[in-house]
Amino acid sequence: MSGVVVLQAAALAVLVAANAPAGGAESHLLAGAAHFRAERYDAALVEFRVAEKLGEPEAAGYAGAALVKLDRFEEAVETFETAGDGGLPLHDYYRALACYGARLYTCADRLLAGLGDRSGPRIAEQARAIRAELAPALAAAPSETTLAWYRARCQARRAEGRAALAAAYCREADALATRAGTTRAADPDGDVTPRNGG
Amino acid sequence: MRQAPLAALALAAALGPLAASADDETMRAAHEAVREALLERASLPERPPSLPDGDLMAPGARAERERREEASRAAHDRAARHGEQQRARHVGRDRDHGADAGHRSGMHPGDSAGDCRDAAGAVRTREMHGGMEGGHMGGGMDGGHMGGR
């Protein structure tokens, strides 16, 4: 009898000391990692969401990466927006891809510019390649049609109750408008001609 | 024995920092596994950037896309030319075989796939024997092409 009590006490001690139930967030993170590596992004997304609910805030960024891989860019932007700044270069890279996929090009460019070499040589090289591709598109002054598209999307997403995503589109419109103003101001001779009714 | 729960709590208090440390280590390893997976699968965007009113694609970006498309077309053309040359070689060899068509055994007239296989066989045979003998298959290794001898 005394032996049983001692065993129970030991078990209780271990449980209290461990302070966590079996199969906590880490098991979902590991499962999510395995799915992600195997390109089963929908399954990875589920695991990361569960880990997030179990109290791992960083898992929101992982879910955002899975959404990028699933080409669900707007949801990815929302996820990263609400996840806040994780400070991880890899999160910023995937966040930039989310912005890129949602046509938030100034957002993508800003994030990629901030990466520098923090992310390691491979990601840094990829970031440079994406920025090189973005540069000509961002150098041209956007037309009023383009700006109107971003503003309309901002309004539409806001009407849907997706405030974070709406804000991202509004910021993009503002950033493009600023660039347009800068470009036009820098070229008073009018080399940059408005297109598509702009 | 009533002291057992108290002893357990005391033990837990003693083990607590140790277990928490192990727990942290497990969690850290789990995060590391996820980051490695994310790094491994980090790729470039599949599509070039295009502003919402497609005409606005910057000249540089458009030129780059056109360059890619041109490279793709050129690769396709090269592959097509290569295939054409291969076909022409087969036709030439078939003409050589034409005279001995009646000597073929086990080959249906107009079996063009068979002709190609014969031609390929002839090339292999020629390579093995170091050349043609009398304009026909010399070795007789290719079964149906014994004609001419």
mmCIF file of C-alpha atoms in Angstrom:
data_model
loop_
_atom_site.group_PDB
_atom_site.id
_atom_site.type_symbol
_atom_site.label_atom_id
_atom_site.label_comp_id
_atom_site.label_asym_id
_atom_site.label_seq_id
_atom_site.Cartn_x
_atom_site.Cartn_y
_atom_site.Cartn_z
ATOM 1 C CA MET A 1 0.000 0.000 0.000
ATOM 2 C CA SER A 2 2.723 2.404 0.975
ATOM 3 C CA GLY A 3 4.483 1.594 -2.283
ATOM 4 C CA VAL A 4 1.398 2.620 -4.276
ATOM 5 C CA VAL A 5 1.150 5.914 -2.447
ATOM 6 C CA VAL A 6 4.790 6.655 -3.062
ATOM 7 C CA LEU A 7 4.334 5.915 -6.767
ATOM 8 C CA GLN A 8 1.280 8.170 -6.924
ATOM 9 C CA ALA A 9 3.189 10.917 -5.194
ATOM 10 C CA ALA A 10 6.079 10.553 -7.611
ATOM 11 C CA ALA A 11 3.724 10.706 -10.588
ATOM 12 C CA LEU A 12 2.064 13.800 -9.164
ATOM 13 C CA ALA A 13 5.461 15.381 -8.611
ATOM 14 C CA VAL A 14 6.499 14.766 -12.174
ATOM 15 C CA LEU A 15 3.213 16.128 -13.530
ATOM 16 C CA VAL A 16 3.386 19.244 -11.413
ATOM 17 C CA ALA A 17 7.022 19.743 -12.285
ATOM 18 C CA ALA A 18 6.431 19.285 -15.981
ATOM 19 C CA ASN A 19 3.514 21.721 -15.751
ATOM 20 C CA ALA A 20 2.218 20.680 -19.141
ATOM 21 C CA PRO A 21 -0.136 18.053 -20.477
ATOM 22 C CA ALA A 22 1.170 15.414 -22.822
ATOM 23 C CA GLY A 23 0.867 16.357 -26.507
ATOM 24 C CA GLY A 24 1.262 20.112 -26.004
ATOM 25 C CA ALA A 25 2.075 22.749 -28.580
ATOM 26 C CA GLU A 26 5.491 21.288 -29.331
ATOM 27 C CA SER A 27 4.028 18.090 -30.738
ATOM 28 C CA HIS A 28 1.870 20.159 -33.115
ATOM 29 C CA LEU A 29 4.848 22.276 -34.108
ATOM 30 C CA LEU A 30 6.828 19.152 -34.900
ATOM 31 C CA ALA A 31 3.945 17.667 -36.878
ATOM 32 C CA GLY A 32 3.517 20.956 -38.711
ATOM 33 C CA ALA A 33 7.221 21.030 -39.557
ATOM 34 C CA ALA A 34 7.044 17.502 -40.972
ATOM 35 C CA HIS A 35 3.999 18.364 -43.091
ATOM 36 C CA PHE A 36 5.596 21.590 -44.313
ATOM 37 C CA ARG A 37 8.758 19.784 -45.301
ATOM 38 C CA ALA A 38 6.673 17.215 -47.182
ATOM 39 C CA GLU A 39 4.790 20.029 -48.945
ATOM 40 C CA ARG A 40 1.514 19.108 -47.249
ATOM 41 C CA TYR A 41 0.821 22.729 -46.489
ATOM 42 C CA ASP A 42 -2.849 22.394 -45.642
ATOM 43 C CA ALA A 43 -2.038 19.839 -42.923
ATOM 44 C CA ALA A 44 0.851 22.006 -41.701
ATOM 45 C CA LEU A 45 -1.525 24.954 -41.451
ATOM 46 C CA VAL A 46 -3.865 23.007 -39.176
ATOM 47 C CA GLU A 47 -1.012 21.960 -36.869
ATOM 48 C CA PHE A 48 0.366 25.496 -36.638
ATOM 49 C CA ARG A 49 -3.076 26.899 -35.879
ATOM 50 C CA VAL A 50 -3.504 24.382 -33.066
ATOM 51 C CA ALA A 51 -0.061 25.240 -31.677
ATOM 52 C CA GLU A 52 -1.008 28.914 -31.775
ATOM 53 C CA LYS A 53 -4.213 28.205 -29.855
ATOM 54 C CA LEU A 54 -2.215 26.252 -27.296
ATOM 55 C CA GLY A 55 -0.253 29.360 -26.516
ATOM 56 C CA GLU A 56 2.598 29.617 -29.012
ATOM 57 C CA PRO A 57 2.238 33.070 -30.587
ATOM 58 C CA GLU A 58 5.115 32.450 -32.967
ATOM 59 C CA ALA A 59 3.068 29.696 -34.604
ATOM 60 C CA ALA A 60 0.910 32.414 -36.202
ATOM 61 C CA GLY A 61 3.858 33.318 -38.405
ATOM 62 C CA TYR A 62 4.322 29.664 -39.334
ATOM 63 C CA ALA A 63 0.624 29.508 -40.277
ATOM 64 C CA GLY A 64 1.174 32.585 -42.421
ATOM 65 C CA ALA A 65 3.996 30.800 -44.237
ATOM 66 C CA ALA A 66 1.738 27.801 -44.879
ATOM 67 C CA LEU A 67 -0.943 30.126 -46.271
ATOM 68 C CA VAL A 68 1.626 31.639 -48.631
ATOM 69 C CA LYS A 69 2.455 28.158 -49.877
ATOM 70 C CA LEU A 70 -1.233 27.522 -50.425
ATOM 71 C CA ASP A 71 -1.462 30.721 -52.515
ATOM 72 C CA ARG A 72 -3.900 32.151 -49.964
ATOM 73 C CA PHE A 73 -2.061 35.430 -49.943
ATOM 74 C CA GLU A 74 -4.707 37.722 -48.490
ATOM 75 C CA GLU A 75 -5.269 35.401 -45.539
ATOM 76 C CA ALA A 76 -1.505 35.228 -45.120
ATOM 77 C CA VAL A 77 -1.265 39.020 -45.044
ATOM 78 C CA GLU A 78 -4.005 39.123 -42.415
ATOM 79 C CA THR A 79 -2.289 36.446 -40.359
ATOM 80 C CA PHE A 80 1.037 38.256 -40.401
ATOM 81 C CA GLU A 81 -0.647 41.584 -39.661
ATOM 82 C CA THR A 82 -2.360 40.225 -36.576
ATOM 83 C CA ALA A 83 0.642 38.139 -35.521
ATOM 84 C CA GLY A 84 2.643 41.309 -35.132
ATOM 85 C CA ASP A 85 6.327 41.697 -35.620
ATOM 86 C CA GLY A 86 7.973 38.412 -34.762
ATOM 87 C CA GLY A 87 11.394 39.812 -35.556
ATOM 88 C CA LEU A 88 12.400 36.623 -37.317
ATOM 89 C CA PRO A 89 13.962 37.184 -40.742
ATOM 90 C CA LEU A 90 12.288 34.065 -42.094
ATOM 91 C CA HIS A 91 8.878 35.383 -40.994
ATOM 92 C CA ASP A 92 9.628 38.648 -42.753
ATOM 93 C CA TYR A 93 10.573 36.781 -45.906
ATOM 94 C CA TYR A 94 7.306 34.832 -45.962
ATOM 95 C CA ARG A 95 5.408 37.962 -45.031
ATOM 96 C CA ALA A 96 7.011 39.693 -48.012
ATOM 97 C CA LEU A 97 5.883 36.806 -50.227
ATOM 98 C CA ALA A 98 2.361 37.209 -48.840
ATOM 99 C CA CYS A 99 2.426 40.914 -49.706
ATOM 100 C CA TYR A 100 3.838 40.146 -53.145
ATOM 101 C CA GLY A 101 1.107 37.598 -53.844
ATOM 102 C CA ALA A 102 -1.569 40.095 -52.784
ATOM 103 C CA ARG A 103 0.033 42.714 -55.069
ATOM 104 C CA LEU A 104 1.173 44.753 -52.094
ATOM 105 C CA TYR A 105 4.483 45.409 -53.787
ATOM 106 C CA THR A 106 5.750 48.315 -51.724
ATOM 107 C CA CYS A 107 4.995 46.254 -48.619
ATOM 108 C CA ALA A 108 6.988 43.334 -50.040
ATOM 109 C CA ASP A 109 9.851 45.583 -51.051
ATOM 110 C CA ARG A 110 10.029 47.236 -47.633
ATOM 111 C CA LEU A 111 10.134 43.892 -45.830
ATOM 112 C CA LEU A 112 12.758 42.458 -48.168
ATOM 113 C CA ALA A 113 14.885 45.579 -47.836
ATOM 114 C CA GLY A 114 14.820 45.149 -44.074
ATOM 115 C CA LEU A 115 16.094 41.582 -44.250
ATOM 116 C CA GLY A 116 19.655 42.395 -45.155
ATOM 117 C CA ASP A 117 21.915 39.473 -44.433
ATOM 118 C CA ARG A 118 20.152 38.498 -41.214
ATOM 119 C CA SER A 119 18.360 35.697 -42.992
ATOM 120 C CA GLY A 120 21.393 33.829 -44.288
ATOM 121 C CA PRO A 121 22.966 33.885 -47.738
ATOM 122 C CA ARG A 122 20.293 31.946 -49.624
ATOM 123 C CA ILE A 123 17.315 33.974 -48.450
ATOM 124 C CA ALA A 124 19.310 37.175 -48.849
ATOM 125 C CA GLU A 125 20.031 36.246 -52.460
ATOM 126 C CA GLN A 126 16.372 35.419 -53.111
ATOM 127 C CA ALA A 127 15.331 38.682 -51.505
ATOM 128 C CA ARG A 128 17.701 40.567 -53.802
ATOM 129 C CA ALA A 129 16.290 38.753 -56.838
ATOM 130 C CA ILE A 130 12.709 39.627 -55.899
ATOM 131 C CA ARG A 131 13.622 43.247 -55.228
ATOM 132 C CA ALA A 132 15.350 43.441 -58.599
ATOM 133 C CA GLU A 133 12.158 42.239 -60.233
ATOM 134 C CA LEU A 134 10.056 44.683 -58.230
ATOM 135 C CA ALA A 135 12.285 47.689 -58.850
ATOM 136 C CA PRO A 136 11.156 48.538 -62.396
ATOM 137 C CA ALA A 137 7.495 48.061 -61.491
ATOM 138 C CA LEU A 138 7.837 50.339 -58.485
ATOM 139 C CA ALA A 139 9.939 52.911 -60.298
ATOM 140 C CA ALA A 140 7.142 53.722 -62.720
ATOM 141 C CA ALA A 141 4.490 56.127 -61.583
ATOM 142 C CA PRO A 142 1.238 54.266 -61.007
ATOM 143 C CA SER A 143 -1.830 55.468 -62.845
ATOM 144 C CA GLU A 144 -4.991 56.672 -61.162
ATOM 145 C CA THR A 145 -6.537 53.382 -62.241
ATOM 146 C CA THR A 146 -3.971 51.486 -60.202
ATOM 147 C CA LEU A 147 -4.418 53.705 -57.171
ATOM 148 C CA ALA A 148 -8.187 53.414 -57.480
ATOM 149 C CA TRP A 149 -7.892 49.624 -57.547
ATOM 150 C CA TYR A 150 -6.015 49.573 -54.229
ATOM 151 C CA ARG A 151 -8.436 52.027 -52.638
ATOM 152 C CA ALA A 152 -11.420 50.051 -53.855
ATOM 153 C CA ARG A 153 -9.932 46.881 -52.465
ATOM 154 C CA CYS A 154 -9.316 48.607 -49.155
ATOM 155 C CA GLN A 155 -12.971 49.650 -49.001
ATOM 156 C CA ALA A 156 -14.193 46.213 -50.021
ATOM 157 C CA ARG A 157 -12.130 44.393 -47.411
ATOM 158 C CA ARG A 158 -13.172 46.860 -44.757
ATOM 159 C CA ALA A 159 -16.804 46.239 -45.657
ATOM 160 C CA GLU A 160 -16.135 42.531 -45.187
ATOM 161 C CA GLY A 161 -14.846 43.246 -41.699
ATOM 162 C CA ARG A 162 -11.245 42.438 -42.586
ATOM 163 C CA ALA A 163 -9.742 45.542 -41.069
ATOM 164 C CA ALA A 164 -6.107 44.446 -41.035
ATOM 165 C CA LEU A 165 -6.174 43.467 -44.698
ATOM 166 C CA ALA A 166 -8.055 46.647 -45.617
ATOM 167 C CA ALA A 167 -5.405 48.697 -43.855
ATOM 168 C CA ALA A 168 -2.687 46.931 -45.823
ATOM 169 C CA TYR A 169 -4.365 47.888 -49.126
ATOM 170 C CA CYS A 170 -4.891 51.480 -47.993
ATOM 171 C CA ARG A 171 -1.240 51.738 -46.954
ATOM 172 C CA GLU A 172 -0.222 50.384 -50.347
ATOM 173 C CA ALA A 173 -2.349 52.991 -52.116
ATOM 174 C CA ASP A 174 -0.771 55.713 -50.011
ATOM 175 C CA ALA A 175 2.744 54.419 -50.603
ATOM 176 C CA LEU A 176 2.168 54.219 -54.357
ATOM 177 C CA ALA A 177 0.624 57.675 -54.403
ATOM 178 C CA THR A 178 3.645 59.024 -52.567
ATOM 179 C CA ARG A 179 5.941 57.327 -55.056
ATOM 180 C CA ALA A 180 3.895 58.733 -57.905
ATOM 181 C CA GLY A 181 4.152 62.207 -56.427
ATOM 182 C CA THR A 182 7.869 61.795 -55.911
ATOM 183 C CA THR A 183 8.389 60.475 -59.423
ATOM 184 C CA ARG A 184 6.344 63.221 -61.022
ATOM 185 C CA ALA A 185 7.948 65.911 -58.894
ATOM 186 C CA ALA A 186 11.382 64.585 -59.798
ATOM 187 C CA ASP A 187 10.510 64.720 -63.465
ATOM 188 C CA PRO A 188 8.785 68.048 -64.090
ATOM 189 C CA ASP A 189 9.333 67.772 -67.836
ATOM 190 C CA GLY A 190 6.633 65.164 -67.863
ATOM 191 C CA ASP A 191 8.534 62.122 -69.045
ATOM 192 C CA VAL A 192 6.275 60.074 -66.843
ATOM 193 C CA THR A 193 3.050 60.245 -68.734
ATOM 194 C CA PRO A 194 -0.184 59.171 -67.127
ATOM 195 C CA ARG A 195 -1.507 55.949 -68.558
ATOM 196 C CA ASN A 196 -4.873 54.264 -68.579
ATOM 197 C CA GLY A 197 -6.665 57.439 -67.882
ATOM 198 C CA GLY A 198 -4.314 58.386 -65.092
ATOM 199 C CA MET B 1 1.839 8.131 4.779
ATOM 200 C CA ARG B 2 -0.404 11.195 4.967
ATOM 201 C CA GLN B 3 2.744 13.162 4.377
ATOM 202 C CA ALA B 4 3.066 11.732 0.858
ATOM 203 C CA PRO B 5 1.258 14.558 -1.034
ATOM 204 C CA LEU B 6 3.312 17.102 0.814
ATOM 205 C CA ALA B 7 6.429 15.198 -0.078
ATOM 206 C CA ALA B 8 5.303 15.126 -3.688
ATOM 207 C CA LEU B 9 4.840 18.874 -3.753
ATOM 208 C CA ALA B 10 8.237 19.336 -2.191
ATOM 209 C CA LEU B 11 9.723 17.038 -4.806
ATOM 210 C CA ALA B 12 7.910 18.938 -7.538
ATOM 211 C CA ALA B 13 9.253 22.198 -6.235
ATOM 212 C CA ALA B 14 12.715 20.715 -6.302
ATOM 213 C CA LEU B 15 12.326 19.229 -9.770
ATOM 214 C CA GLY B 16 10.409 22.166 -11.161
ATOM 215 C CA PRO B 17 13.261 24.245 -12.569
ATOM 216 C CA LEU B 18 14.867 21.127 -14.000
ATOM 217 C CA ALA B 19 11.676 19.965 -15.718
ATOM 218 C CA ALA B 20 10.844 23.462 -16.938
ATOM 219 C CA SER B 21 14.276 23.684 -18.436
ATOM 220 C CA ALA B 22 13.791 20.393 -20.273
ATOM 221 C CA ASP B 23 10.386 21.613 -21.431
ATOM 222 C CA ASP B 24 11.882 24.820 -22.769
ATOM 223 C CA GLU B 25 14.511 22.805 -24.562
ATOM 224 C CA THR B 26 11.839 20.622 -26.204
ATOM 225 C CA MET B 27 9.886 23.682 -27.305
ATOM 226 C CA ARG B 28 13.013 25.355 -28.604
ATOM 227 C CA ALA B 29 13.829 22.247 -30.630
ATOM 228 C CA ALA B 30 10.279 22.181 -32.029
ATOM 229 C CA HIS B 31 10.554 25.813 -33.156
ATOM 230 C CA GLU B 32 13.932 25.059 -34.673
ATOM 231 C CA ALA B 33 12.432 22.159 -36.646
ATOM 232 C CA VAL B 34 9.720 24.432 -38.030
ATOM 233 C CA ARG B 35 12.212 27.122 -39.009
ATOM 234 C CA GLU B 36 14.367 24.582 -40.800
ATOM 235 C CA ALA B 37 11.331 23.376 -42.742
ATOM 236 C CA LEU B 38 10.365 26.953 -43.625
ATOM 237 C CA LEU B 39 13.904 27.695 -44.747
ATOM 238 C CA GLU B 40 14.070 24.531 -46.823
ATOM 239 C CA ARG B 41 10.851 25.395 -48.662
ATOM 240 C CA ALA B 42 11.446 29.137 -49.031
ATOM 241 C CA SER B 43 11.079 29.812 -52.737
ATOM 242 C CA LEU B 44 10.737 32.699 -55.162
ATOM 243 C CA PRO B 45 7.353 33.980 -56.353
ATOM 244 C CA GLU B 46 6.004 32.076 -59.335
ATOM 245 C CA ARG B 47 4.679 35.093 -61.207
ATOM 246 C CA PRO B 48 6.304 38.396 -62.124
ATOM 247 C CA PRO B 49 4.849 41.476 -60.457
ATOM 248 C CA SER B 50 1.973 43.081 -62.294
ATOM 249 C CA LEU B 51 0.169 46.152 -61.121
ATOM 250 C CA PRO B 52 -3.615 45.855 -61.183
ATOM 251 C CA ASP B 53 -4.032 47.531 -64.573
ATOM 252 C CA GLY B 54 -1.671 45.191 -66.408
ATOM 253 C CA ASP B 55 -0.616 47.848 -68.948
ATOM 254 C CA LEU B 56 1.335 49.455 -66.208
ATOM 255 C CA MET B 57 3.969 46.794 -66.018
ATOM 256 C CA ALA B 58 7.219 48.704 -66.065
ATOM 257 C CA PRO B 59 9.272 48.471 -69.261
ATOM 258 C CA GLY B 60 12.083 46.673 -67.439
ATOM 259 C CA ALA B 61 9.778 44.029 -66.036
ATOM 260 C CA ARG B 62 8.084 43.607 -69.396
ATOM 261 C CA ALA B 63 11.464 43.244 -71.123
ATOM 262 C CA GLU B 64 12.524 40.637 -68.600
ATOM 263 C CA ARG B 65 9.339 38.641 -69.112
ATOM 264 C CA GLU B 66 9.726 38.885 -72.884
ATOM 265 C CA ARG B 67 13.317 37.696 -72.577
ATOM 266 C CA ARG B 68 12.139 34.650 -70.597
ATOM 267 C CA GLU B 69 9.422 33.908 -73.122
ATOM 268 C CA GLU B 70 11.912 34.266 -75.994
ATOM 269 C CA ALA B 71 14.334 31.889 -74.240
ATOM 270 C CA SER B 72 11.520 29.404 -73.778
ATOM 271 C CA ARG B 73 10.513 29.685 -77.452
ATOM 272 C CA ALA B 74 14.147 29.252 -78.551
ATOM 273 C CA ALA B 75 14.490 26.116 -76.421
ATOM 274 C CA HIS B 76 11.293 24.779 -77.951
ATOM 275 C CA ASP B 77 12.526 25.543 -81.479
ATOM 276 C CA ARG B 78 15.848 23.830 -80.800
ATOM 277 C CA ALA B 79 14.035 20.747 -79.551
ATOM 278 C CA ALA B 80 11.786 20.780 -82.628
ATOM 279 C CA ARG B 81 14.765 21.172 -84.988
ATOM 280 C CA HIS B 82 16.558 18.348 -83.242
ATOM 281 C CA GLY B 83 13.495 16.136 -83.670
ATOM 282 C CA GLU B 84 13.276 17.137 -87.352
ATOM 283 C CA GLN B 85 16.902 16.193 -87.925
ATOM 284 C CA GLN B 86 16.369 12.862 -86.230
ATOM 285 C CA ARG B 87 13.360 12.183 -88.457
ATOM 286 C CA ALA B 88 15.321 13.191 -91.564
ATOM 287 C CA ARG B 89 18.091 10.764 -90.641
ATOM 288 C CA HIS B 90 15.564 7.989 -90.183
ATOM 289 C CA VAL B 91 13.972 8.739 -93.553
ATOM 290 C CA GLY B 92 17.400 8.613 -95.242
ATOM 291 C CA ARG B 93 18.156 5.279 -93.732
ATOM 292 C CA ASP B 94 14.744 3.979 -94.652
ATOM 293 C CA ARG B 95 15.493 4.939 -98.252
ATOM 294 C CA ASP B 96 18.650 2.852 -97.990
ATOM 295 C CA HIS B 97 16.570 0.027 -96.694
ATOM 296 C CA GLY B 98 13.986 0.539 -99.415
ATOM 297 C CA ALA B 99 15.753 -1.708 -101.910
ATOM 298 C CA ASP B 100 15.718 -4.626 -99.608
ATOM 299 C CA ALA B 101 12.211 -4.134 -98.352
ATOM 300 C CA GLY B 102 11.206 -7.397 -99.935
ATOM 301 C CA HIS B 103 13.829 -9.225 -97.963
ATOM 302 C CA ARG B 104 12.568 -8.090 -94.645
ATOM 303 C CA SER B 105 11.303 -10.777 -92.468
ATOM 304 C CA GLY B 106 8.777 -10.167 -89.767
ATOM 305 C CA MET B 107 8.357 -6.504 -90.724
ATOM 306 C CA HIS B 108 5.076 -5.170 -92.026
ATOM 307 C CA PRO B 109 5.278 -2.802 -94.980
ATOM 308 C CA GLY B 110 4.701 0.757 -93.814
ATOM 309 C CA ASP B 111 5.465 -0.042 -90.225
ATOM 310 C CA SER B 112 7.132 3.294 -89.696
ATOM 311 C CA ALA B 113 7.783 2.745 -86.017
ATOM 312 C CA GLY B 114 9.542 -0.457 -86.971
ATOM 313 C CA ASP B 115 11.551 1.487 -89.553
ATOM 314 C CA CYS B 116 12.771 3.833 -86.877
ATOM 315 C CA ARG B 117 13.723 0.979 -84.669
ATOM 316 C CA ASP B 118 15.566 -0.586 -87.619
ATOM 317 C CA ALA B 119 17.381 2.641 -88.318
ATOM 318 C CA ALA B 120 18.419 2.949 -84.713
ATOM 319 C CA GLY B 121 19.519 -0.667 -84.762
ATOM 320 C CA ALA B 122 21.529 0.040 -87.902
ATOM 321 C CA VAL B 123 23.291 2.916 -86.208
ATOM 322 C CA ARG B 124 24.143 0.762 -83.245
ATOM 323 C CA THR B 125 25.377 -2.011 -85.545
ATOM 324 C CA ARG B 126 27.446 0.411 -87.588
ATOM 325 C CA GLU B 127 29.000 1.748 -84.454
ATOM 326 C CA MET B 128 29.836 -1.747 -83.337
ATOM 327 C CA HIS B 129 31.398 -2.661 -86.665
ATOM 328 C CA GLY B 130 33.072 0.620 -87.305
ATOM 329 C CA GLY B 131 31.289 1.374 -90.608
ATOM 330 C CA MET B 132 28.963 0.265 -93.356
ATOM 331 C CA GLU B 133 29.815 -2.607 -95.572
ATOM 332 C CA GLY B 134 28.705 -2.173 -99.185
ATOM 333 C CA GLY B 135 26.120 0.360 -98.227
ATOM 334 C CA HIS B 136 24.084 -2.148 -96.257
ATOM 335 C CA MET B 137 24.028 -3.668 -92.872
ATOM 336 C CA GLY B 138 27.080 -5.800 -92.797
ATOM 337 C CA GLY B 139 26.906 -7.617 -89.538
ATOM 338 C CA GLY B 140 23.562 -9.221 -89.890
ATOM 339 C CA MET B 141 22.923 -8.569 -86.251
ATOM 340 C CA ASP B 142 19.736 -6.720 -86.965
ATOM 341 C CA GLY B 143 17.675 -9.668 -88.017
ATOM 342 C CA GLY B 144 15.312 -8.368 -90.641
ATOM 343 C CA HIS B 145 17.981 -6.415 -92.535
ATOM 344 C CA MET B 146 19.920 -9.239 -93.940
ATOM 345 C CA GLY B 147 19.032 -8.186 -97.469
ATOM 346 C CA GLY B 148 21.708 -7.183 -99.949
ATOM 347 C CA ARG B 149 23.730 -10.197 -99.143
#
